[in-house]
Coordinates of C-alpha atoms in Angstrom, one line a residue:
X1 CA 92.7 122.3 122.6
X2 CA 93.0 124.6 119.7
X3 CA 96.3 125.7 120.3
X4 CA 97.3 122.1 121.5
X5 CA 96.8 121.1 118.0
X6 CA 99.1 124.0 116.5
X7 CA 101.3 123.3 118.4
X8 CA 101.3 119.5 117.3
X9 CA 101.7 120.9 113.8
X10 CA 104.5 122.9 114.5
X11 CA 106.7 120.1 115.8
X12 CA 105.9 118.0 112.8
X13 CA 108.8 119.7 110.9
X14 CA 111.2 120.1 113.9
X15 CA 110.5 116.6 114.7
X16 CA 111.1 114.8 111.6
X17 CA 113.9 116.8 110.8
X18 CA 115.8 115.3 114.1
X19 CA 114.8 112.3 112.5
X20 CA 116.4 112.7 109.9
X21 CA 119.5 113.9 111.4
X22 CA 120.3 110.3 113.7
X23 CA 119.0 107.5 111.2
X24 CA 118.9 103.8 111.9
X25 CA 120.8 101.6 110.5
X26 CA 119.4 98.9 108.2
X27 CA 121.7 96.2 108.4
X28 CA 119.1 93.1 106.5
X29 CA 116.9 92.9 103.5
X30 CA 114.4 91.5 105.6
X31 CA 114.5 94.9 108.1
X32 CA 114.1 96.8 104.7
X33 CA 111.0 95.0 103.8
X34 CA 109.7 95.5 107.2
X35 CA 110.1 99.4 107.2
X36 CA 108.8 99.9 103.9
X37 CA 106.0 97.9 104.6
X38 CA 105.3 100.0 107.3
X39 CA 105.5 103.2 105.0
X40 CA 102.3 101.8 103.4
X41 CA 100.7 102.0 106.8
X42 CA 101.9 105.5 107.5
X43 CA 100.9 107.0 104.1
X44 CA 97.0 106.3 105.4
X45 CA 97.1 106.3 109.0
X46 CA 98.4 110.1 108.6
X47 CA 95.4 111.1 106.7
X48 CA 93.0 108.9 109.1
X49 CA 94.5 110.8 111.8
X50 CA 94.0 114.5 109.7
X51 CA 90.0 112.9 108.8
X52 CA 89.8 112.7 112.2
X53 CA 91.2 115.9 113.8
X54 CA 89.2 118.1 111.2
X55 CA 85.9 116.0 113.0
X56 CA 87.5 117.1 116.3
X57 CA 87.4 113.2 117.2
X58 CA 89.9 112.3 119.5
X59 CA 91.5 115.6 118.3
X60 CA 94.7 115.1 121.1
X61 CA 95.3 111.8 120.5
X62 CA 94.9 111.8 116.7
X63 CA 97.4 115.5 116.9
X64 CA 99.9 113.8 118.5
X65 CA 98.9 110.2 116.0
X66 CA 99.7 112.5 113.1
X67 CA 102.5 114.2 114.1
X68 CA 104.6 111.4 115.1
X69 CA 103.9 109.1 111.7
X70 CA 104.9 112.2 109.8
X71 CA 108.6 111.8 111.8
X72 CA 108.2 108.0 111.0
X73 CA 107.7 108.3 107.8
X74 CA 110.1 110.9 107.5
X75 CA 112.9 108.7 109.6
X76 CA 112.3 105.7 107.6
X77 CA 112.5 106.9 104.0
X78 CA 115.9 108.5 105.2
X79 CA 116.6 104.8 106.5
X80 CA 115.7 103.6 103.3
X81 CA 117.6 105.5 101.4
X82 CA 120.8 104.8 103.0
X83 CA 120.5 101.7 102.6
X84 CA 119.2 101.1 99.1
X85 CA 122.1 103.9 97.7
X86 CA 121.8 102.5 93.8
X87 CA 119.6 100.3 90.9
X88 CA 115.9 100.5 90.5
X89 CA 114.9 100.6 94.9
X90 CA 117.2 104.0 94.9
X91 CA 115.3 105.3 91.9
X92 CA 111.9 104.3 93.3
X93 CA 112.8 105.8 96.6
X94 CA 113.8 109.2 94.4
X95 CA 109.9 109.1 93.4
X96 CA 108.6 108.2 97.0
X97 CA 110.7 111.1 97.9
X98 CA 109.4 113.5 95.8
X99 CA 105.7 112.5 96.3
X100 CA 106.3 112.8 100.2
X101 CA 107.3 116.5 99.7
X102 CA 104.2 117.4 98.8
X103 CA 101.9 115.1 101.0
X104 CA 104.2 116.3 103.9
X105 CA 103.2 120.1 102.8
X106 CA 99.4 118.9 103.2
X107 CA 99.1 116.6 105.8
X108 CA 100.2 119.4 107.7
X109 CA 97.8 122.4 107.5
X110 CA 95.4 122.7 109.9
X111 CA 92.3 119.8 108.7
X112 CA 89.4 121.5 106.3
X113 CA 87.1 119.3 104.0
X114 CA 88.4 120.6 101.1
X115 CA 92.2 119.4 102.1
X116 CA 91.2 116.5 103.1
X117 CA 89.6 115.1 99.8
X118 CA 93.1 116.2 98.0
X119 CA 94.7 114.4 101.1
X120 CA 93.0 111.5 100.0
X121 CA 94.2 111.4 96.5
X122 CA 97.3 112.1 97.4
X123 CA 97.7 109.1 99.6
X124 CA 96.8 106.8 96.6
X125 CA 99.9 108.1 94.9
X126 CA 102.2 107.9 97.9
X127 CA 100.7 104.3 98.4
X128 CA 101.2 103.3 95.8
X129 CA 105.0 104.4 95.2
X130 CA 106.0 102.8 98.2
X131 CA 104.2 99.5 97.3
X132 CA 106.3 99.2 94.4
X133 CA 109.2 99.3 97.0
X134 CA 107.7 97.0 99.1
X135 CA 107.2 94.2 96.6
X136 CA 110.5 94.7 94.8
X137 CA 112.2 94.4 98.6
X138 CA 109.9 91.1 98.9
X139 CA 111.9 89.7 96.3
X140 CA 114.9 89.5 97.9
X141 CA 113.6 87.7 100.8
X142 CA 113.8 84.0 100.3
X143 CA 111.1 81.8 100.7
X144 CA 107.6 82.2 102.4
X145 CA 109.1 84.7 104.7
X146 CA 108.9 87.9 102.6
X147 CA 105.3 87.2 101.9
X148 CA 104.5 86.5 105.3
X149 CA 105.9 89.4 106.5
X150 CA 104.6 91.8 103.5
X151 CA 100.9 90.4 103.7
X152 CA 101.1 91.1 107.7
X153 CA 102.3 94.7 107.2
X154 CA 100.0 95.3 104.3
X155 CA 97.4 94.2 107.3
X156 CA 98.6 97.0 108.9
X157 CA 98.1 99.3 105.9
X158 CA 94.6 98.3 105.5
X159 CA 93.6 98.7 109.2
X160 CA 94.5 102.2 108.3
X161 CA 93.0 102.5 105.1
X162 CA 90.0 101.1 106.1
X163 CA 89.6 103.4 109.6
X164 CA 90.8 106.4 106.6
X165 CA 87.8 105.9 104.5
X166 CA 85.0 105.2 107.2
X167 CA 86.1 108.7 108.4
X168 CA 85.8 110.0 105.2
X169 CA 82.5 108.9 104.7
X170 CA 81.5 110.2 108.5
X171 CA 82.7 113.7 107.4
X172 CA 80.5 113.7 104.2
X173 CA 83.3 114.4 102.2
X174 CA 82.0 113.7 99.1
X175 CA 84.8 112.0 97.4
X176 CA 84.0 109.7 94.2
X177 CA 83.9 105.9 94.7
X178 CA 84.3 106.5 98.7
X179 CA 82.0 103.3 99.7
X180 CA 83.6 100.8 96.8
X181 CA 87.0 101.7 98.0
X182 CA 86.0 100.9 101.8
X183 CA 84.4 97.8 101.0
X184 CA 87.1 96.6 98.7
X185 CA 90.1 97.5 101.2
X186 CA 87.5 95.3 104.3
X187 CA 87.2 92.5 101.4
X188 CA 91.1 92.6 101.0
X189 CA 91.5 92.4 104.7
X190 CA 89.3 89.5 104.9
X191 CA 91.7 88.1 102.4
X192 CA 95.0 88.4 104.0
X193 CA 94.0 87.3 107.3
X194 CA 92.7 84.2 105.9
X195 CA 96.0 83.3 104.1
X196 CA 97.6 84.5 107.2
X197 CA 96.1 82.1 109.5
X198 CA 96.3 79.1 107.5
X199 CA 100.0 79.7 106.9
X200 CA 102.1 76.4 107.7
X201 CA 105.0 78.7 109.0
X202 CA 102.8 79.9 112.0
X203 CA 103.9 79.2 115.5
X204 CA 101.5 78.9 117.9
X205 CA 102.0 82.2 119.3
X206 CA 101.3 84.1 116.0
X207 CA 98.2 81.5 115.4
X208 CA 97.0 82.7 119.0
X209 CA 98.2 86.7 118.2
X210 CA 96.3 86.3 114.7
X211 CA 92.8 84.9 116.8
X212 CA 93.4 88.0 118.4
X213 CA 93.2 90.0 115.5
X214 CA 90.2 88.3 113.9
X215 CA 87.9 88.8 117.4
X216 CA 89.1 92.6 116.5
X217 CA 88.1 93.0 113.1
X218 CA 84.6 91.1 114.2
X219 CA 84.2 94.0 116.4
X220 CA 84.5 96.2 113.9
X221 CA 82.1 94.7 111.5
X222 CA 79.3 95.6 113.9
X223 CA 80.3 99.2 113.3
X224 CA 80.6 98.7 109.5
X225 CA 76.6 97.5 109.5
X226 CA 75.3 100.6 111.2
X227 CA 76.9 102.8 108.2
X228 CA 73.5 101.9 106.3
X229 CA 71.3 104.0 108.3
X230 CA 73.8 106.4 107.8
X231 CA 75.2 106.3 111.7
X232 CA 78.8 106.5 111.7
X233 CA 80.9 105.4 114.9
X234 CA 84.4 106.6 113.8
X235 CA 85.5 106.6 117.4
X236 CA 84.5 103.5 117.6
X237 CA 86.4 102.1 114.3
X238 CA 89.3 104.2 115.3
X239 CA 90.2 102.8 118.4
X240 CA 89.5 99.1 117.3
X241 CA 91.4 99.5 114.0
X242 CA 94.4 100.7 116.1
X243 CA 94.3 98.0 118.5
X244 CA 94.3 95.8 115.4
X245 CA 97.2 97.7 114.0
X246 CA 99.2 97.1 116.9
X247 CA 98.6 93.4 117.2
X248 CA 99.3 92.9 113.7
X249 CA 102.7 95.0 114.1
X250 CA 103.6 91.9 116.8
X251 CA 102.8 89.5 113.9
X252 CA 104.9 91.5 111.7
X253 CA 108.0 91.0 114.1
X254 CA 107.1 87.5 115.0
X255 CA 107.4 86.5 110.9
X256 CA 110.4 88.7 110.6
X257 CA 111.9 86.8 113.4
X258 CA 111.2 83.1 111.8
X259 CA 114.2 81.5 110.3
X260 CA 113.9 81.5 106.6

């Protein structure tokens, strides 16, 4: 298993940079918006899957988890870029960019506590940078649509967040303000589900995908109230929050999909 996970670390590099060698095209502001909404996501769910390899918690899966959001992440700021080429996105992505370097560098050592916490920090930063592409890239969307789509991808981020800072806590890292952040990222969750399900754009397919979504997140609330006691499930809130990030990356494309 050991060497299963250098070996997961070691195609990190030659991985993303095939990536970046064979980009996608983005041909819409709207597919823009979509990626670097999901660039949020990957900026957590690659240190929820490092929290959780260090635990040696679903230390496969998560190897594999990581590796392939680094070549995600990797793929779609190269997407990005060749498609916002000038003006204030291009110079935001020069920042994201640069930040990425040096998360990259981390996010792939092999998992210690001490890496972690500065893992951590370091996804606030990368966060957010690439929120500030995000909401500029909402702009340009007209109507409700952008929002839609940005709250349901920022859904996604803070399925992530949230599953990044429960394993934190499981791990006894020790990082300041550890609890607040977790609660405020569930409260925020709350939040945009909400809005999301009373949207007047919803078709009855998202409303039914969204019901989906909200029996998830009640799941994972039952593992949330055993954290007083101090009894952590994280493979329990790992494999819910994943499910929910899946059915909220349908959502995603399902509002992408609606005619402005």
């Amino acid at each position: 298993m050991q060497s299963f996970r250098k070996i997961c670390f070691l195609l990190v590099t030659l991985t993303a940079f095939g990536a970046s060698l064979a980009r996608a095209e983005i041909s819409s502001m709207d597919q823009a918006l979509d990626i670097a909404g999901q660039q949020r996501m990957l900026s957590q769910r690659i240190v929820k899957a490092y929290l959780l390899i260090g635990q040696d918690i679903l230390p496969d899966k998560s190897s594999i988890q990581l590796h392939d959001s680094v070549a995600q992440f990797e793929s779609q700021l190269s997407d990005l870029e060749g498609y916002l080429k000038a003006g204030e996105m291009a110079r935001d992505l020069k920042s994201v960019r640069k930040e990425w370097a040096s998360f990259r560098k981390l996010a792939t050592t092999a998992p210690n506590q001490e890496n972690a916490a500065k893992l951590i920090q370091q996804s606030e930063e990368l966060l957010s940078l690439t929120q500030g592409v995000t909401s500029n890239l909402e702009k340009q969307v007209a109507g409700t649509k952008g929002r839609l789509i940005n709250i349901s991808n920022e859904q996604g981020m803070l399925s992530q967040k949230i599953a990044m800072y429960y394993s934190a806590m499981s791990w006894n890292l020790g990082v300041s303000d550890l609890e607040n952040d977790f609660k405020a990222a569930v409260k925020k969750y709350d939040a945009g589900l909400s809005e999301l399900r009373k949207a007047d754009a919803n078709s009855e397919e998202i409303n039914k995908a969204l019901d989906k979504v909200i029996s998830q997140w009640s799941f994972s609330h039952s593992g949330f109230e055993k954290m007083d006691g101090q009894d952590f499930v994280p493979f329990v809130i790992a494999m819910t929050t994943e499910s929910m990030l899946k059915s909220m990356r349908k959502i995603s494309d399902m509002y992408a999909g609606l005619k402005s």
